[in-house]
Short mmCIF file of C-alpha atoms and ligand atoms in Angstrom, two decimals:
data_model
loop_
_atom_site.label_atom_id
_atom_site.label_comp_id
_atom_site.label_asym_id
_atom_site.label_seq_id
_atom_site.Cartn_x
_atom_site.Cartn_y
_atom_site.Cartn_z
CA UNK W 1 -27.04 63.82 51.96
CA UNK W 2 -29.36 64.93 54.70
CA UNK W 3 -32.09 67.49 54.14
CA UNK W 4 -30.22 70.10 56.12
CA UNK W 5 -27.05 69.61 54.12
CA UNK W 6 -29.00 69.93 50.90
CA UNK W 7 -30.65 73.12 52.10
CA UNK W 8 -27.40 74.66 53.30
CA UNK W 9 -25.71 73.77 50.03
CA UNK W 10 -28.52 75.35 48.01
CA UNK W 11 -28.32 78.51 50.09
CA UNK W 12 -24.59 78.96 49.57
CA UNK W 13 -23.85 82.65 49.29
CA UNK W 14 -27.10 83.75 50.95
CA UNK W 15 -26.90 84.62 54.63
CA UNK W 16 -29.02 82.38 56.79
CA UNK W 17 -29.13 80.87 60.27
CA UNK W 18 -29.91 77.24 60.93
CA UNK W 19 -32.41 76.84 63.75
CA UNK W 20 -32.82 73.89 66.06
CA UNK W 21 -36.56 73.76 66.76
CA UNK W 22 -37.83 71.33 69.36
CA UNK W 23 -39.95 69.41 66.85
CA UNK W 24 -36.80 68.36 65.02
CA UNK W 25 -37.82 69.94 61.73
CA UNK W 26 -35.27 71.40 59.34
CA UNK W 27 -35.69 75.10 59.91
CA UNK W 28 -33.72 78.09 58.76
CA UNK W 29 -34.10 81.79 59.32
CA UNK W 30 -33.26 84.33 56.64
CA UNK W 31 -33.40 88.08 56.25
CA UNK W 32 -36.70 89.38 54.87
CA UNK W 33 -34.83 91.18 52.09
CA UNK W 34 -33.40 87.96 50.60
CA UNK W 35 -36.64 85.99 50.63
CA UNK W 36 -37.17 85.75 46.84
CA UNK W 37 -33.56 84.75 46.11
CA UNK W 38 -33.30 82.28 48.95
CA UNK W 39 -36.60 80.61 48.19
CA UNK W 40 -35.82 80.46 44.47
CA UNK W 41 -32.57 78.71 45.38
CA UNK W 42 -34.45 76.23 47.54
CA UNK W 43 -36.84 75.50 44.71
CA UNK W 44 -34.29 75.23 41.91
CA UNK W 45 -31.26 73.80 43.67
CA UNK W 46 -32.72 71.81 46.54
CA UNK W 47 -35.82 70.49 44.81
CA UNK W 48 -38.52 71.95 47.09
CA UNK W 49 -41.19 72.02 44.44
CA UNK W 50 -44.28 72.44 46.65
CA UNK W 51 -45.24 75.20 49.01
CA UNK W 52 -47.30 73.88 51.91
CA UNK W 53 -48.29 77.17 53.51
CA UNK W 54 -47.36 80.75 54.13
CA UNK W 55 -48.37 82.10 57.48
CA UNK W 56 -47.12 84.39 60.19
CA UNK W 57 -46.52 84.52 63.91
CA UNK W 58 -47.35 87.66 65.82
CA UNK W 59 -44.89 88.21 68.67
CA UNK W 60 -46.60 91.34 69.93
CA UNK W 61 -45.30 93.40 71.71
CA UNK W 62 -41.80 92.18 70.85
CA UNK W 63 -39.95 93.68 67.90
CA UNK W 64 -39.52 92.69 65.13
CA UNK W 65 -43.10 91.82 65.60
CA UNK W 66 -43.99 89.37 62.82
CA UNK W 67 -42.33 86.17 61.75
CA UNK W 68 -43.40 85.06 58.29
CA UNK W 69 -43.18 81.28 58.01
CA UNK W 70 -42.96 79.23 54.88
CA UNK W 71 -43.11 75.48 54.69
CA UNK W 72 -41.91 73.63 51.62
CA UNK W 73 -42.14 70.02 50.56
CA UNK W 74 -39.90 68.21 48.16
CA UNK W 75 -41.89 65.52 46.42
CA UNK W 76 -38.71 63.96 44.97
CA UNK W 77 -36.91 63.64 48.32
CA UNK W 78 -40.00 63.42 50.53
CA UNK W 79 -38.78 65.97 53.04
CA UNK W 80 -39.73 69.39 54.27
CA UNK W 81 -38.05 72.61 55.21
CA UNK W 82 -39.34 75.50 57.26
CA UNK W 83 -38.15 79.00 56.48
CA UNK W 84 -38.72 82.03 58.67
CA UNK W 85 -38.16 85.72 58.13
CA UNK W 86 -38.77 88.45 60.68
CA UNK W 87 -40.36 91.77 59.77
CA UNK W 88 -41.18 94.81 61.90
CA UNK W 89 -44.65 95.59 63.16
CA UNK W 90 -44.87 99.03 61.59
CA UNK W 91 -46.30 98.68 58.05
CA UNK W 92 -45.25 95.04 57.72
CA UNK W 93 -44.43 93.97 54.21
CA UNK W 94 -42.39 91.29 52.51
CA UNK W 95 -41.78 90.24 48.92
CA UNK W 96 -44.26 87.84 47.37
CA UNK W 97 -43.22 84.41 46.16
CA UNK W 98 -46.20 83.88 43.86
CA UNK W 99 -43.91 84.01 40.84
CA UNK W 100 -42.09 80.96 42.21
CA UNK W 101 -45.08 78.99 43.50
CA UNK W 102 -48.32 80.40 42.02
CA UNK W 103 -50.34 78.44 44.57
CA UNK W 104 -49.06 80.61 47.39
CA UNK W 105 -51.37 83.36 46.21
CA UNK W 106 -54.13 82.07 48.47
CA UNK W 107 -51.84 81.58 51.46
CA UNK W 108 -50.51 85.07 51.09
CA UNK W 109 -54.00 86.48 50.81
CA UNK W 110 -54.98 84.68 54.00
CA UNK W 111 -51.86 85.93 55.73
CA UNK W 112 -52.65 89.45 54.61
CA UNK W 113 -56.23 89.07 55.80
CA UNK W 114 -55.34 87.72 59.23
CA UNK W 115 -52.11 89.64 60.01
CA UNK W 116 -52.12 92.63 57.68
CA UNK W 117 -48.80 91.72 56.13
CA UNK W 118 -48.54 93.17 52.65
CA UNK W 119 -46.90 90.93 50.07
CA UNK W 120 -45.16 93.25 47.63
CA UNK W 121 -45.71 92.19 44.04
CA UNK W 122 -48.77 90.04 44.74
CA UNK W 123 -51.24 90.81 41.96
CA UNK W 124 -54.53 90.22 43.75
CA UNK W 125 -53.88 90.98 47.35
CA UNK W 126 -57.28 91.24 48.93
CA UNK W 127 -58.94 89.62 51.89
CA UNK W 128 -59.62 85.92 51.67
CA UNK W 129 -61.83 85.07 54.66
CA UNK W 130 -63.07 88.29 56.21
CA UNK W 131 -65.44 90.44 54.18
CA UNK W 132 -63.92 93.11 51.97
CA UNK W 133 -64.00 96.43 53.79
CA UNK W 134 -63.31 94.87 57.19
CA UNK W 135 -61.09 97.12 59.26
CA UNK W 136 -59.00 94.77 61.31
CA UNK W 137 -56.67 91.84 61.06
CA UNK W 138 -58.13 89.32 63.46
CA UNK W 139 -55.16 87.06 64.23
CA UNK W 140 -53.05 89.91 65.51
CA UNK W 141 -52.44 89.56 69.20
CA UNK W 142 -53.80 93.01 69.99
CA UNK W 143 -57.17 92.21 68.42
CA UNK W 144 -59.87 91.31 70.98
CA UNK W 145 -61.33 87.90 70.26
CA UNK W 146 -64.88 89.22 70.39
CA UNK W 147 -64.00 91.71 67.71
CA UNK W 148 -64.40 95.43 67.34
CA UNK W 149 -67.90 96.23 66.13
CA UNK W 150 -68.22 92.88 64.35
CA UNK W 151 -71.63 93.83 62.99
CA UNK W 152 -70.59 97.13 61.40
CA UNK W 153 -70.44 95.90 57.80
CA UNK W 154 -73.75 94.09 58.13
CA UNK W 155 -75.48 97.13 59.65
CA UNK W 156 -74.14 99.40 56.93
CA UNK W 157 -75.29 96.99 54.23
CA UNK W 158 -78.68 96.77 55.93
CA UNK W 159 -78.94 100.54 56.10
CA UNK W 160 -78.11 100.96 52.41
CA UNK W 161 -80.72 98.34 51.57
CA UNK W 162 -83.35 100.08 53.67
CA UNK W 163 -82.53 103.41 52.08
CA UNK W 164 -83.11 101.92 48.66
CA UNK W 165 -86.29 100.03 49.45
CA UNK W 166 -89.49 102.08 49.06
CA UNK W 167 -91.40 99.56 51.17
CA UNK W 168 -89.42 100.17 54.34
CA UNK W 169 -90.30 103.08 56.49
CA UNK W 170 -87.65 105.23 58.10
CA UNK W 171 -88.64 104.54 61.66
CA UNK W 172 -88.05 100.84 61.25
CA UNK W 173 -84.84 100.23 63.11
CA UNK O 1 -111.09 67.75 61.62
CA UNK O 2 -110.89 69.47 64.96
CA UNK O 3 -113.42 71.64 66.62
CA UNK O 4 -114.95 74.42 64.57
CA UNK O 5 -116.03 76.28 67.68
CA UNK O 6 -114.49 79.73 68.07
CA UNK O 7 -112.08 80.23 70.94
CA UNK O 8 -113.38 82.20 73.90
CA UNK O 9 -113.28 85.90 73.36
CA UNK O 10 -112.56 85.68 69.66
CA UNK O 11 -116.19 85.63 68.57
CA UNK O 12 -116.92 88.92 70.24
CA UNK O 13 -113.83 90.56 68.77
CA UNK O 14 -113.89 89.40 65.21
CA UNK O 15 -117.23 87.71 64.68
CA UNK O 16 -117.92 84.04 64.20
CA UNK O 17 -117.29 83.95 60.46
CA UNK O 18 -113.85 85.58 60.66
CA UNK O 19 -112.81 83.17 63.36
CA UNK O 20 -113.65 80.24 61.13
CA UNK O 21 -111.68 81.66 58.21
CA UNK O 22 -108.71 82.10 60.55
CA UNK O 23 -109.07 78.51 61.71
CA UNK O 24 -109.11 77.10 58.17
CA UNK O 25 -106.20 79.25 57.02
CA UNK O 26 -104.13 78.35 60.06
CA UNK O 27 -104.98 74.69 59.64
CA UNK O 28 -103.66 74.81 56.10
CA UNK O 29 -100.57 76.79 56.98
CA UNK O 30 -99.45 74.80 59.95
CA UNK O 31 -99.70 71.46 58.16
CA UNK O 32 -97.78 72.49 55.08
CA UNK O 33 -94.72 74.29 56.40
CA UNK O 34 -92.13 74.25 53.67
CA UNK O 35 -88.69 74.60 55.22
CA UNK O 36 -85.90 76.65 53.77
CA UNK O 37 -82.92 74.58 54.88
CA UNK O 38 -80.24 77.10 55.69
CA UNK O 39 -77.73 74.45 56.69
CA UNK O 40 -74.63 76.43 57.60
CA UNK O 41 -72.52 73.88 59.42
CA UNK O 42 -72.75 70.72 61.53
CA UNK O 43 -76.41 71.29 62.44
CA UNK O 44 -77.22 71.06 58.75
CA UNK O 45 -76.37 67.35 58.87
CA UNK O 46 -78.87 66.84 61.64
CA UNK O 47 -81.42 68.79 59.65
CA UNK O 48 -80.92 66.42 56.73
CA UNK O 49 -81.42 63.47 59.07
CA UNK O 50 -84.65 65.03 60.20
CA UNK O 51 -85.94 65.38 56.66
CA UNK O 52 -84.76 61.89 55.70
CA UNK O 53 -86.81 58.72 56.08
CA UNK O 54 -85.76 57.76 59.61
CA UNK O 55 -87.16 60.78 61.40
CA UNK O 56 -89.39 61.70 58.49
CA UNK O 57 -90.64 65.20 58.93
CA UNK O 58 -93.18 64.37 56.21
CA UNK O 59 -95.37 63.05 58.99
CA UNK O 60 -95.96 66.67 59.96
CA UNK O 61 -96.28 68.04 56.47
CA UNK O 62 -92.93 69.83 56.50
CA UNK O 63 -90.87 67.59 54.25
CA UNK O 64 -90.96 69.78 51.13
CA UNK O 65 -87.59 71.46 51.65
CA UNK O 66 -87.16 73.90 48.82
CA UNK O 67 -83.94 75.53 47.81
CA UNK O 68 -85.66 78.59 46.48
CA UNK O 69 -86.70 80.98 49.21
CA UNK O 70 -89.66 82.02 47.07
CA UNK O 71 -91.30 78.69 47.78
CA UNK O 72 -90.64 78.44 51.50
CA UNK O 73 -92.31 79.70 54.61
CA UNK O 74 -90.18 78.20 57.37
CA UNK O 75 -86.55 79.20 57.63
CA UNK O 76 -84.46 76.78 59.67
CA UNK O 77 -81.17 78.42 60.50
CA UNK O 78 -79.14 75.28 61.12
CA UNK O 79 -75.61 76.15 62.07
CA UNK O 80 -73.12 78.86 62.78
CA UNK O 81 -74.07 82.11 61.15
CA UNK O 82 -71.11 84.37 60.47
CA UNK O 83 -71.37 88.09 59.89
CA UNK O 84 -70.19 87.57 56.35
CA UNK O 85 -73.05 85.13 55.75
CA UNK O 86 -75.55 87.30 57.62
CA UNK O 87 -76.26 89.45 54.57
CA UNK O 88 -77.13 86.38 52.53
CA UNK O 89 -79.30 84.97 55.32
CA UNK O 90 -81.20 88.25 55.63
CA UNK O 91 -81.68 88.43 51.86
CA UNK O 92 -83.02 84.88 51.78
CA UNK O 93 -85.39 85.73 54.61
CA UNK O 94 -86.61 88.80 52.78
CA UNK O 95 -87.20 86.81 49.62
CA UNK O 96 -89.49 84.37 51.39
CA UNK O 97 -93.16 85.21 50.90
CA UNK O 98 -95.31 85.97 53.89
CA UNK O 99 -96.29 84.40 56.18
CA UNK O 100 -92.93 83.10 57.29
CA UNK O 101 -91.39 81.73 60.44
CA UNK O 102 -87.86 81.20 61.67
CA UNK O 103 -86.45 78.39 63.78
CA UNK O 104 -82.99 78.93 65.24
CA UNK O 105 -81.63 75.41 65.35
CA UNK O 106 -78.75 74.71 67.72
CA UNK O 107 -76.97 76.91 70.20
CA UNK O 108 -74.84 78.50 67.48
CA UNK O 109 -77.75 80.13 65.77
CA UNK O 110 -79.60 80.72 69.06
CA UNK O 111 -76.82 82.57 70.85
CA UNK O 112 -73.51 82.15 69.07
CA UNK O 113 -72.89 79.08 71.19
CA UNK O 114 -69.28 78.28 71.83
CA UNK O 115 -68.19 80.73 69.14
CA UNK O 116 -67.86 83.80 71.27
CA UNK O 117 -65.92 85.31 68.45
CA UNK O 118 -65.51 88.26 66.14
CA UNK O 119 -66.79 86.42 63.10
CA UNK O 120 -69.96 84.80 64.42
CA UNK O 121 -73.38 86.40 64.84
CA UNK O 122 -74.17 86.09 68.54
CA UNK O 123 -77.66 84.76 67.95
CA UNK O 124 -79.57 85.07 64.70
CA UNK O 125 -82.11 87.25 66.50
CA UNK O 126 -79.63 90.03 65.84
CA UNK O 127 -80.65 89.93 62.20
CA UNK O 128 -83.90 87.93 61.98
CA UNK O 129 -87.07 87.70 64.06
CA UNK O 130 -86.90 84.19 65.53
CA UNK O 131 -90.01 82.22 66.48
CA UNK O 132 -88.39 79.24 68.16
CA UNK O 133 -85.00 78.45 69.59
CA UNK O 134 -83.89 74.82 69.71
CA UNK O 135 -81.09 74.15 72.20
CA UNK O 136 -78.50 71.47 71.63
CA UNK O 137 -75.21 71.08 69.88
CA UNK O 138 -76.54 69.78 67.61
CA UNK O 139 -80.15 69.28 68.66
CA UNK O 140 -81.44 65.81 67.95
CA UNK O 141 -83.86 65.61 65.02
CA UNK O 142 -86.61 64.84 67.55
CA UNK O 143 -85.93 68.18 69.21
CA UNK O 144 -86.39 70.00 65.93
CA UNK O 145 -89.53 68.02 65.19
CA UNK O 146 -90.74 69.11 68.61
CA UNK O 147 -89.98 72.68 67.61
CA UNK O 148 -92.03 72.28 64.46
CA UNK O 149 -94.94 70.92 66.50
CA UNK O 150 -94.64 73.90 68.84
CA UNK O 151 -94.58 76.19 65.86
CA UNK O 152 -97.77 74.56 64.66
CA UNK O 153 -99.30 75.38 68.05
CA UNK O 154 -98.13 78.95 67.60
CA UNK O 155 -99.60 79.19 64.12
CA UNK O 156 -102.91 77.95 65.51
CA UNK O 157 -103.13 81.09 67.63
CA UNK O 158 -102.57 83.49 64.74
CA UNK O 159 -105.35 85.57 63.29
CA UNK O 160 -104.52 85.98 59.59
CA UNK O 161 -107.89 87.37 58.59
CA UNK O 162 -107.74 89.98 61.30
CA UNK O 163 -104.24 90.82 60.08
CA UNK O 164 -105.60 91.41 56.60
CA UNK O 165 -107.96 93.98 58.04
CA UNK O 166 -105.45 95.64 60.36
CA UNK O 167 -102.32 95.69 58.25
CA UNK O 168 -99.13 93.80 58.83
CA UNK O 169 -97.24 93.62 62.08
CA UNK O 170 -93.46 93.48 61.91
CA UNK O 171 -91.39 91.86 64.62
CA UNK O 172 -90.31 93.90 67.58
CA UNK O 173 -86.75 95.16 67.26
CA UNK O 174 -84.64 96.64 70.02
CA UNK O 175 -82.13 98.98 68.45
CA UNK O 176 -80.22 99.26 71.74
CA UNK O 177 -79.30 95.60 71.99
CA UNK O 178 -79.69 95.18 68.23
CA UNK O 179 -81.89 92.15 68.74
CA UNK O 180 -85.32 91.13 67.69
CA UNK O 181 -87.30 90.73 70.89
CA UNK O 182 -90.30 89.07 69.34
CA UNK O 183 -91.06 87.47 66.02
CA UNK O 184 -93.79 88.96 63.86
CA UNK O 185 -96.88 87.69 65.54
CA UNK O 186 -99.11 87.45 62.51
CA UNK O 187 -101.94 88.80 64.60
CA UNK O 188 -101.36 86.94 67.87
CA UNK O 189 -102.71 89.10 70.71
CA UNK O 190 -99.97 90.35 73.00
CA UNK O 191 -99.89 91.91 76.42
CA UNK O 192 -97.84 94.73 77.82
CA UNK O 193 -96.38 97.73 76.11
CA UNK O 194 -94.04 97.14 73.25
CA UNK O 195 -92.71 98.87 70.24
CA UNK O 196 -94.22 97.36 67.15
CA UNK O 197 -92.54 98.40 63.95
CA UNK O 198 -94.88 100.22 61.62
CA UNK O 199 -96.65 98.32 58.86
CA UNK O 200 -94.78 98.34 55.59
CA UNK O 201 -97.81 97.95 53.40
CA UNK O 202 -101.25 97.13 54.79
CA UNK O 203 -102.08 93.47 54.54
CA UNK O 204 -99.14 92.59 52.33
CA UNK O 205 -95.67 91.18 52.67
CA UNK O 206 -93.09 92.78 54.85
CA UNK O 207 -90.23 93.09 52.46
S1 SF4 G 301 -74.85 74.14 67.56
FE1 SF4 G 301 -73.18 72.65 67.57
S2 SF4 G 301 -73.75 71.22 65.95
FE2 SF4 G 301 -74.93 73.08 65.61
S3 SF4 G 301 -73.75 74.33 64.21
FE3 SF4 G 301 -73.19 74.94 66.28
S4 SF4 G 301 -71.39 73.73 66.77
FE4 SF4 G 301 -72.38 72.76 65.03
#
């Protein structure tokens, strides 16, 4: 049984579309609302026991703007499947899958950090790479690559430090 | 030992005795620079090569790399400084006792280099007063050794005893461009008008 057949069999009863990507990978697209069920079926019925990554594609300005991509590996069958779900650009959110694969917690945090996609049900959803308190989501296509006030957090921290320190005079920039 | 004669002009300004104290202090300082290896990325590897036996920075008295900023007086920013790391770098700099010097090693720390990006500090002179910039990606260890020799030349020109009398001089900071224009000169005479930040505490450390 080929990988695709196994995947389609596991997803019986859940609406999905089989994609034909140019790289030849087994790829399916599902509705964002069925993500937990569909991925649980892939794990339990098709043997995809490892999550490789969770990331997103920003198709700005097209709508629905974001495509959340999952990649799974089956260590028993030595094959992979790619799953995509599209979500709109306004307040993007999708259900977490950390209860299925606890290791996706980091991937989801990174995805939240870089794209601003909220993973509902994730119990520690904070930024992974950018400093806490950062305003933007840098991998969005409408974010300028040189950043928007990239030094703001540092300057604020510096100012608080200067305000505290009795040795620093006010006129010191 | 080199010449004990005062440099021209110094004797009239500070007196012969003070000049000699400056000379001895500078001689000690410049030959025992203890680097703080702030190895942030690829340049850090080259920094290690420089400290190791092949290039052997011990020949210039700067081999005692300490991992506590309290024991260092030369900060070598070796690598890509991100804004998230900038707070740590500034804290480490502030924890170093005076006198202290900064070498920006590699184009990343000198100007941001190829990382013209939201996450990278576009030159560590945005957060630290830099004494020497070393170009290269990464600079060869010889280039950094050359920088240390140039820094020794710079230290030779400082007037620490005069500084003790006058109070400290903090590096020149341009709040418009948010860059340090000049490192703290430790008493090196300068020309032209410039904004020197006020002393923090006469004759004592800056931070
Ligand atoms: S200057 Fe080049 S070698 Fe050095 S940290 Fe930057 S990229 Fe790496």
